[in-house]
PDB file of C-alpha atoms and ligand atoms in Angstrom:
ATOM      1  CA  MET K  27     135.163 132.624 240.265  1.00 92.00           C
ATOM      2  CA  ASP K  28     133.753 130.025 241.843  1.00 96.00           C
ATOM      3  CA  ALA K  29     130.224 130.583 241.480  1.00 96.00           C
ATOM      4  CA  VAL K  30     130.715 131.438 237.958  1.00 97.00           C
ATOM      5  CA  ARG K  31     132.527 127.924 237.317  1.00 97.00           C
ATOM      6  CA  GLU K  32     129.050 126.233 239.299  1.00 98.00           C
ATOM      7  CA  TYR K  33     126.081 128.053 237.659  1.00 98.00           C
ATOM      8  CA  ARG K  34     128.206 128.810 234.044  1.00 97.00           C
ATOM      9  CA  PRO K  35     125.958 132.271 233.739  1.00 98.00           C
ATOM     10  CA  ASP K  36     125.136 133.808 230.276  1.00 98.00           C
ATOM     11  CA  VAL K  37     125.917 137.205 231.403  1.00 98.00           C
ATOM     12  CA  VAL K  38     128.368 138.120 234.563  1.00 98.00           C
ATOM     13  CA  LEU K  39     127.857 141.742 235.172  1.00 97.00           C
ATOM     14  CA  LEU K  40     130.569 143.340 237.668  1.00 97.00           C
ATOM     15  CA  ALA K  41     130.505 146.919 238.572  1.00 98.00           C
ATOM     16  CA  SER K  42     133.788 148.581 238.784  1.00 98.00           C
ATOM     17  CA  PRO K  43     134.150 151.075 240.098  1.00 98.00           C
ATOM     18  CA  ASN K  44     132.066 149.090 242.295  1.00 97.00           C
ATOM     19  CA  ASN K  45     128.690 150.861 244.678  1.00 97.00           C
ATOM     20  CA  PRO K  46     128.796 151.312 247.572  1.00 97.00           C
ATOM     21  CA  THR K  47     132.337 150.468 247.906  1.00 97.00           C
ATOM     22  CA  GLY K  48     133.665 152.929 245.324  1.00 98.00           C
ATOM     23  CA  THR K  49     136.749 150.801 244.523  1.00 98.00           C
ATOM     24  CA  ALA K  50     137.877 149.383 241.081  1.00 98.00           C
ATOM     25  CA  LEU K  51     137.880 146.000 239.662  1.00 97.00           C
ATOM     26  CA  PRO K  52     141.198 145.140 239.393  1.00 96.00           C
ATOM     27  CA  LEU K  53     142.077 144.962 235.666  1.00 96.00           C
ATOM     28  CA  ALA K  54     143.909 141.294 236.619  1.00 97.00           C
ATOM     29  CA  THR K  55     140.175 140.346 238.381  1.00 96.00           C
ATOM     30  CA  ALA K  56     138.399 140.894 235.390  1.00 97.00           C
ATOM     31  CA  VAL K  57     140.802 139.408 232.727  1.00 98.00           C
ATOM     32  CA  ALA K  58     140.435 135.811 235.518  1.00 97.00           C
ATOM     33  CA  ILE K  59     136.512 136.021 235.257  1.00 97.00           C
ATOM     34  CA  LEU K  60     137.113 136.592 231.292  1.00 98.00           C
ATOM     35  CA  ASP K  61     138.881 134.067 231.131  1.00 97.00           C
ATOM     36  CA  THR K  62     136.397 131.203 233.286  1.00 97.00           C
ATOM     37  CA  ALA K  63     133.013 132.669 231.770  1.00 98.00           C
ATOM     38  CA  PRO K  64     131.342 131.085 229.419  1.00 97.00           C
ATOM     39  CA  GLY K  65     129.072 133.836 228.436  1.00 97.00           C
ATOM     40  CA  MET K  66     129.114 138.026 228.087  1.00 98.00           C
ATOM     41  CA  VAL K  67     130.880 139.205 231.059  1.00 98.00           C
ATOM     42  CA  VAL K  68     129.770 143.796 231.356  1.00 98.00           C
ATOM     43  CA  ILE K  69     131.475 145.880 233.457  1.00 98.00           C
ATOM     44  CA  ASP K  70     129.442 148.790 234.437  1.00 98.00           C
ATOM     45  CA  GLU K  71     131.510 151.560 234.747  1.00 98.00           C
ATOM     46  CA  ALA K  72     129.509 154.245 235.668  1.00 98.00           C
ATOM     47  CA  TYR K  73     131.949 156.299 237.597  1.00 98.00           C
ATOM     48  CA  ALA K  74     135.177 155.456 235.557  1.00 97.00           C
ATOM     49  CA  GLU K  75     135.552 158.928 235.237  1.00 96.00           C
ATOM     50  CA  PHE K  76     136.239 159.889 238.748  1.00 98.00           C
ATOM     51  CA  ARG K  77     138.750 156.580 238.948  1.00 97.00           C
ATOM     52  CA  ARG K  78     142.438 157.362 240.817  1.00 97.00           C
ATOM     53  CA  ALA K  79     145.563 158.405 238.210  1.00 93.00           C
ATOM     54  CA  GLY K  80     146.915 154.838 237.083  1.00 95.00           C
ATOM     55  CA  THR K  81     143.674 152.923 237.799  1.00 96.00           C
ATOM     56  CA  PRO K  82     143.356 151.146 234.004  1.00 96.00           C
ATOM     57  CA  SER K  83     139.674 150.718 232.612  1.00 97.00           C
ATOM     58  CA  ALA K  84     138.236 147.865 230.948  1.00 98.00           C
ATOM     59  CA  VAL K  85     137.433 149.581 228.190  1.00 97.00           C
ATOM     60  CA  GLU K  86     141.899 148.589 227.654  1.00 97.00           C
ATOM     61  CA  LEU K  87     140.669 144.628 227.348  1.00 98.00           C
ATOM     62  CA  LEU K  88     137.885 145.091 224.355  1.00 97.00           C
ATOM     63  CA  ALA K  89     140.261 144.273 221.780  1.00 96.00           C
ATOM     64  CA  ALA K  90     141.365 141.046 223.575  1.00 97.00           C
ATOM     65  CA  TYR K  91     137.946 139.523 225.129  1.00 97.00           C
ATOM     66  CA  PRO K  92     135.261 139.473 222.284  1.00 97.00           C
ATOM     67  CA  ARG K  93     132.719 139.083 225.140  1.00 97.00           C
ATOM     68  CA  LEU K  94     133.019 141.753 227.030  1.00 98.00           C
ATOM     69  CA  ILE K  95     130.873 145.023 227.312  1.00 98.00           C
ATOM     70  CA  VAL K  96     131.625 147.752 229.056  1.00 98.00           C
ATOM     71  CA  THR K  97     129.134 150.187 229.606  1.00 98.00           C
ATOM     72  CA  ARG K  98     128.676 154.157 230.712  1.00 97.00           C
ATOM     73  CA  THR K  99     126.040 156.277 231.653  1.00 96.00           C
ATOM     74  CA  MET K 100     126.318 159.690 231.844  1.00 95.00           C
ATOM     75  CA  SER K 101     124.483 160.434 235.100  1.00 95.00           C
ATOM     76  CA  LYS K 102     127.419 160.429 236.962  1.00 95.00           C
ATOM     77  CA  ALA K 103     130.130 162.352 235.848  1.00 93.00           C
ATOM     78  CA  PHE K 104     127.645 164.281 233.517  1.00 92.00           C
ATOM     79  CA  GLY K 105     125.243 164.833 236.133  1.00 91.00           C
ATOM     80  CA  LEU K 106     122.959 164.280 233.502  1.00 93.00           C
ATOM     81  CA  ALA K 107     121.055 161.393 235.358  1.00 94.00           C
ATOM     82  CA  GLY K 108     117.318 163.194 233.841  1.00 94.00           C
ATOM     83  CA  ALA K 109     118.220 162.686 230.694  1.00 93.00           C
ATOM     84  CA  ARG K 110     118.487 158.318 231.011  1.00 94.00           C
ATOM     85  CA  VAL K 111     121.300 158.341 228.513  1.00 95.00           C
ATOM     86  CA  GLY K 112     123.917 156.089 228.938  1.00 95.00           C
ATOM     87  CA  TYR K 113     126.304 153.805 226.182  1.00 95.00           C
ATOM     88  CA  LEU K 114     128.398 151.153 225.583  1.00 97.00           C
ATOM     89  CA  ALA K 115     131.316 149.942 224.121  1.00 98.00           C
ATOM     90  CA  ALA K 116     132.258 146.327 222.902  1.00 98.00           C
ATOM     91  CA  SER K 117     133.503 144.454 219.836  1.00 97.00           C
ATOM     92  CA  GLU K 118     131.273 144.882 216.504  1.00 96.00           C
ATOM     93  CA  ALA K 119     129.562 141.646 216.394  1.00 96.00           C
ATOM     94  CA  VAL K 120     128.239 142.673 219.838  1.00 97.00           C
ATOM     95  CA  VAL K 121     127.150 146.359 218.966  1.00 96.00           C
ATOM     96  CA  ASP K 122     125.431 144.752 215.708  1.00 96.00           C
ATOM     97  CA  ALA K 123     123.797 142.410 217.834  1.00 96.00           C
ATOM     98  CA  VAL K 124     122.288 145.130 220.050  1.00 94.00           C
ATOM     99  CA  GLN K 125     121.576 147.153 217.491  1.00 92.00           C
ATOM    100  CA  LEU K 126     119.129 143.803 216.176  1.00 93.00           C
ATOM    101  CA  VAL K 127     117.064 144.273 219.886  1.00 92.00           C
ATOM    102  CA  ARG K 128     117.147 147.787 220.167  1.00 89.00           C
ATOM    103  CA  LEU K 129     113.743 149.412 220.061  1.00 88.00           C
ATOM    104  CA  PRO K 130     113.852 152.235 216.983  1.00 84.00           C
ATOM    105  CA  TYR K 131     112.402 154.938 219.177  1.00 86.00           C
ATOM    106  CA  HIS K 132     114.670 153.901 222.617  1.00 86.00           C
ATOM    107  CA  LEU K 133     116.330 157.290 222.724  1.00 90.00           C
ATOM    108  CA  SER K 134     113.909 160.267 222.236  1.00 92.00           C
ATOM    109  CA  ALA K 135     115.707 163.179 219.916  1.00 94.00           C
ATOM    110  CA  ILE K 136     115.816 165.566 222.270  1.00 95.00           C
ATOM    111  CA  THR K 137     118.002 162.959 224.843  1.00 95.00           C
ATOM    112  CA  GLN K 138     120.449 162.629 221.705  1.00 94.00           C
ATOM    113  CA  ALA K 139     120.495 166.634 221.798  1.00 96.00           C
ATOM    114  CA  VAL K 140     121.391 167.140 225.207  1.00 95.00           C
ATOM    115  CA  ALA K 141     123.580 164.081 225.137  1.00 95.00           C
ATOM    116  CA  ARG K 142     125.721 165.843 223.158  1.00 96.00           C
ATOM    117  CA  ALA K 143     125.930 168.930 223.694  1.00 95.00           C
ATOM    118  CA  ALA K 144     127.141 167.427 227.448  1.00 94.00           C
ATOM    119  CA  LEU K 145     129.771 166.198 225.250  1.00 94.00           C
ATOM    120  CA  ALA K 146     130.618 169.095 223.389  1.00 96.00           C
ATOM    121  CA  HIS K 147     131.159 170.496 226.559  1.00 93.00           C
ATOM    122  CA  ALA K 148     133.738 167.514 228.068  1.00 91.00           C
ATOM    123  CA  ASP K 149     136.767 170.071 227.941  1.00 92.00           C
ATOM    124  CA  HIS K 150     134.913 171.894 230.833  1.00 90.00           C
ATOM    125  CA  LEU K 151     133.734 168.881 232.517  1.00 88.00           C
ATOM    126  CA  GLN K 152     136.992 167.050 232.819  1.00 89.00           C
ATOM    127  CA  GLU K 153     137.373 170.582 235.140  1.00 92.00           C
ATOM    128  CA  GLN K 154     134.587 169.484 237.333  1.00 93.00           C
ATOM    129  CA  ILE K 155     135.657 165.839 237.303  1.00 96.00           C
ATOM    130  CA  LEU K 156     139.429 166.707 238.484  1.00 96.00           C
ATOM    131  CA  LEU K 157     137.778 168.826 241.778  1.00 96.00           C
ATOM    132  CA  VAL K 158     136.084 165.903 242.618  1.00 97.00           C
ATOM    133  CA  ARG K 159     139.012 163.931 242.258  1.00 98.00           C
ATOM    134  CA  ALA K 160     141.016 166.332 244.405  1.00 98.00           C
ATOM    135  CA  GLU K 161     138.152 166.877 247.099  1.00 98.00           C
ATOM    136  CA  ARG K 162     137.576 163.098 247.519  1.00 98.00           C
ATOM    137  CA  ASP K 163     141.414 162.110 247.731  1.00 98.00           C
ATOM    138  CA  ALA K 164     141.843 165.057 250.346  1.00 98.00           C
ATOM    139  CA  LEU K 165     138.922 163.414 252.638  1.00 98.00           C
ATOM    140  CA  VAL K 166     140.217 159.902 252.327  1.00 98.00           C
ATOM    141  CA  ASP K 167     143.235 161.369 253.705  1.00 98.00           C
ATOM    142  CA  TRP K 168     141.600 163.252 256.383  1.00 98.00           C
ATOM    143  CA  LEU K 169     139.330 160.117 257.755  1.00 98.00           C
ATOM    144  CA  ARG K 170     142.072 158.225 257.707  1.00 98.00           C
ATOM    145  CA  VAL K 171     144.081 160.613 259.557  1.00 98.00           C
ATOM    146  CA  ARG K 172     141.535 160.283 262.244  1.00 97.00           C
ATOM    147  CA  GLU K 173     141.696 156.977 262.115  1.00 96.00           C
ATOM    148  CA  PHE K 174     138.303 155.973 260.152  1.00 98.00           C
ATOM    149  CA  VAL K 175     138.263 152.780 258.098  1.00 98.00           C
ATOM    150  CA  VAL K 176     137.970 154.311 254.542  1.00 98.00           C
ATOM    151  CA  ALA K 177     137.631 151.913 251.236  1.00 98.00           C
ATOM    152  CA  ASP K 178     139.506 152.855 248.440  1.00 98.00           C
ATOM    153  CA  SER K 179     137.520 155.113 246.514  1.00 98.00           C
ATOM    154  CA  ASP K 180     137.574 155.607 242.663  1.00 98.00           C
ATOM    155  CA  ALA K 181     133.880 156.978 242.131  1.00 98.00           C
ATOM    156  CA  ASN K 182     132.399 159.985 243.607  1.00 98.00           C
ATOM    157  CA  PHE K 183     131.440 158.998 246.970  1.00 98.00           C
ATOM    158  CA  VAL K 184     134.021 157.679 249.901  1.00 98.00           C
ATOM    159  CA  LEU K 185     132.818 154.993 251.746  1.00 98.00           C
ATOM    160  CA  PHE K 186     133.719 154.913 255.337  1.00 98.00           C
ATOM    161  CA  GLY K 187     133.547 152.941 259.165  1.00 96.00           C
ATOM    162  CA  GLU K 188     133.679 151.439 261.057  1.00 96.00           C
ATOM    163  CA  PHE K 189     130.586 152.218 263.117  1.00 98.00           C
ATOM    164  CA  GLU K 190     129.141 150.483 266.366  1.00 97.00           C
ATOM    165  CA  ASP K 191     125.719 152.313 265.544  1.00 98.00           C
ATOM    166  CA  ARG K 192     126.187 153.857 262.528  1.00 98.00           C
ATOM    167  CA  HIS K 193     122.314 155.177 262.364  1.00 98.00           C
ATOM    168  CA  ALA K 194     123.293 157.192 265.503  1.00 98.00           C
ATOM    169  CA  ILE K 195     126.290 158.830 263.182  1.00 98.00           C
ATOM    170  CA  TRP K 196     124.339 159.036 260.182  1.00 98.00           C
ATOM    171  CA  GLN K 197     121.058 161.201 262.661  1.00 98.00           C
ATOM    172  CA  GLY K 198     124.031 162.987 264.037  1.00 98.00           C
ATOM    173  CA  LEU K 199     125.154 164.155 261.181  1.00 98.00           C
ATOM    174  CA  LEU K 200     121.400 164.935 259.559  1.00 98.00           C
ATOM    175  CA  GLU K 201     120.879 167.387 262.599  1.00 98.00           C
ATOM    176  CA  ARG K 202     123.741 169.203 261.897  1.00 98.00           C
ATOM    177  CA  GLY K 203     122.423 169.725 257.822  1.00 98.00           C
ATOM    178  CA  VAL K 204     124.547 166.979 256.269  1.00 98.00           C
ATOM    179  CA  LEU K 205     122.430 163.982 254.781  1.00 98.00           C
ATOM    180  CA  ILE K 206     124.948 161.124 253.769  1.00 98.00           C
ATOM    181  CA  ARG K 207     124.018 157.556 253.280  1.00 98.00           C
ATOM    182  CA  GLU K 208     123.002 154.965 255.379  1.00 98.00           C
ATOM    183  CA  THR K 209     123.960 152.448 252.897  1.00 97.00           C
ATOM    184  CA  GLY K 210     126.644 149.316 252.420  1.00 94.00           C
ATOM    185  CA  PRO K 211     128.016 146.989 255.066  1.00 95.00           C
ATOM    186  CA  THR K 212     126.894 147.395 258.434  1.00 96.00           C
ATOM    187  CA  GLY K 213     128.661 149.830 260.614  1.00 97.00           C
ATOM    188  CA  TRP K 214     130.040 151.670 257.610  1.00 98.00           C
ATOM    189  CA  LEU K 215     128.307 154.857 256.063  1.00 98.00           C
ATOM    190  CA  ARG K 216     128.911 156.406 252.398  1.00 98.00           C
ATOM    191  CA  VAL K 217     129.256 160.263 252.228  1.00 98.00           C
ATOM    192  CA  SER K 218     128.905 161.885 248.619  1.00 98.00           C
ATOM    193  CA  ILE K 219     131.454 164.520 247.727  1.00 98.00           C
ATOM    194  CA  GLY K 220     129.876 167.817 247.162  1.00 96.00           C
ATOM    195  CA  THR K 221     131.431 171.666 246.741  1.00 96.00           C
ATOM    196  CA  PRO K 222     134.554 172.076 249.028  1.00 97.00           C
ATOM    197  CA  GLU K 223     132.086 174.069 251.302  1.00 98.00           C
ATOM    198  CA  GLU K 224     129.638 171.239 251.342  1.00 98.00           C
ATOM    199  CA  ASN K 225     132.405 168.608 252.163  1.00 98.00           C
ATOM    200  CA  ALA K 226     134.227 171.065 255.149  1.00 98.00           C
ATOM    201  CA  ALA K 227     130.671 171.044 256.407  1.00 98.00           C
ATOM    202  CA  PHE K 228     130.408 167.140 256.571  1.00 98.00           C
ATOM    203  CA  ARG K 229     134.019 166.840 258.084  1.00 98.00           C
ATOM    204  CA  ALA K 230     132.930 169.625 260.686  1.00 98.00           C
ATOM    205  CA  ALA K 231     129.818 168.028 261.535  1.00 98.00           C
ATOM    206  CA  LEU K 232     131.660 164.355 261.498  1.00 98.00           C
ATOM    207  CA  VAL K 233     134.062 165.653 264.181  1.00 98.00           C
ATOM    208  CA  GLU K 234     131.200 166.966 266.366  1.00 98.00           C
ATOM    209  CA  VAL K 235     129.324 163.795 266.130  1.00 98.00           C
ATOM    210  CA  THR K 236     132.181 161.721 266.953  1.00 97.00           C
ATOM    211  CA  ALA K 237     133.886 164.336 269.570  1.00 93.00           C
TER     212      ALA K 237
HETATM  213  C1  PLP E 318     127.178 150.885 239.193  1.00 60.76           C
HETATM  214  C2  PLP E 318     126.033 151.957 238.784  1.00 60.76           C
HETATM  215  N1  PLP E 318     126.038 152.189 238.339  1.00 60.76           N
HETATM  216  C3  PLP E 318     124.073 152.184 237.025  1.00 60.76           C
HETATM  217  C4  PLP E 318     123.903 153.258 238.100  1.00 60.76           C
HETATM  218  C5  PLP E 318     122.802 154.411 237.271  1.00 60.76           C
HETATM  219  O1  PLP E 318     123.410 154.610 236.195  1.00 60.76           O
HETATM  220  P1  PLP E 318     121.827 155.181 235.238  1.00 60.76           P
HETATM  221  O2  PLP E 318     121.532 156.588 235.754  1.00 60.76           O
HETATM  222  O3  PLP E 318     122.585 155.528 234.281  1.00 60.76           O
HETATM  223  O4  PLP E 318     121.150 154.464 235.237  1.00 60.76           O
HETATM  224  C6  PLP E 318     124.301 153.484 239.653  1.00 60.76           C
HETATM  225  C7  PLP E 318     123.473 154.561 240.107  1.00 60.76           C
HETATM  226  O5  PLP E 318     123.633 154.807 241.078  1.00 60.76           O
HETATM  227  C8  PLP E 318     125.236 152.580 239.680  1.00 60.76           C
HETATM  228  O6  PLP E 318     125.623 153.057 241.321  1.00 60.76           O
END
């Protein structure tokens, strides 16, 4: 908020849920920034489909805030990062303005066909998202029971710590066939939710490495 007041940016970009913490921004925070920012506010909801039950989307704010743009990607929940396709939700005036600067062949016909096919299977996809969310919540609980510090996650990954030597933990996991991410604040690691078998392998390896 201080930075927005000081620099008066044309665009404020917020990620919710955030990467690499995984935590969604409270709607009240988005509202406070929307009420302060002089220009456009873009909320990147790349991981929104994974948010915990009861966590609202900034899409709810669109009617009240015509300078808000909510962006989504098909790279995460749809598993289509290779297709390079996403979309935005915004007021009509914003969409019209975007159409003016959009290049005519920005999105290939093949990409559009792939995206439409994925949308047609959204119901099946929903089952996978529910599985990822359940696995994620179970992993967060499991880590907390073992006294790791865990950021609340609304994403398909979990940030946990805190380690004096996170690289040693990362290396130990790798030696046991588990590759996670050495990223985020010092002392923390980020693990992506995989299949139940992969998540079990991660838990077993972490127990060994931290023993
Ligand atoms: C917060 C956030 N937004 C957007 C993206 C990328 O999305 P896309 O594949 O559509 O460029 C990522 C990917 O890691 C991300 O973490």
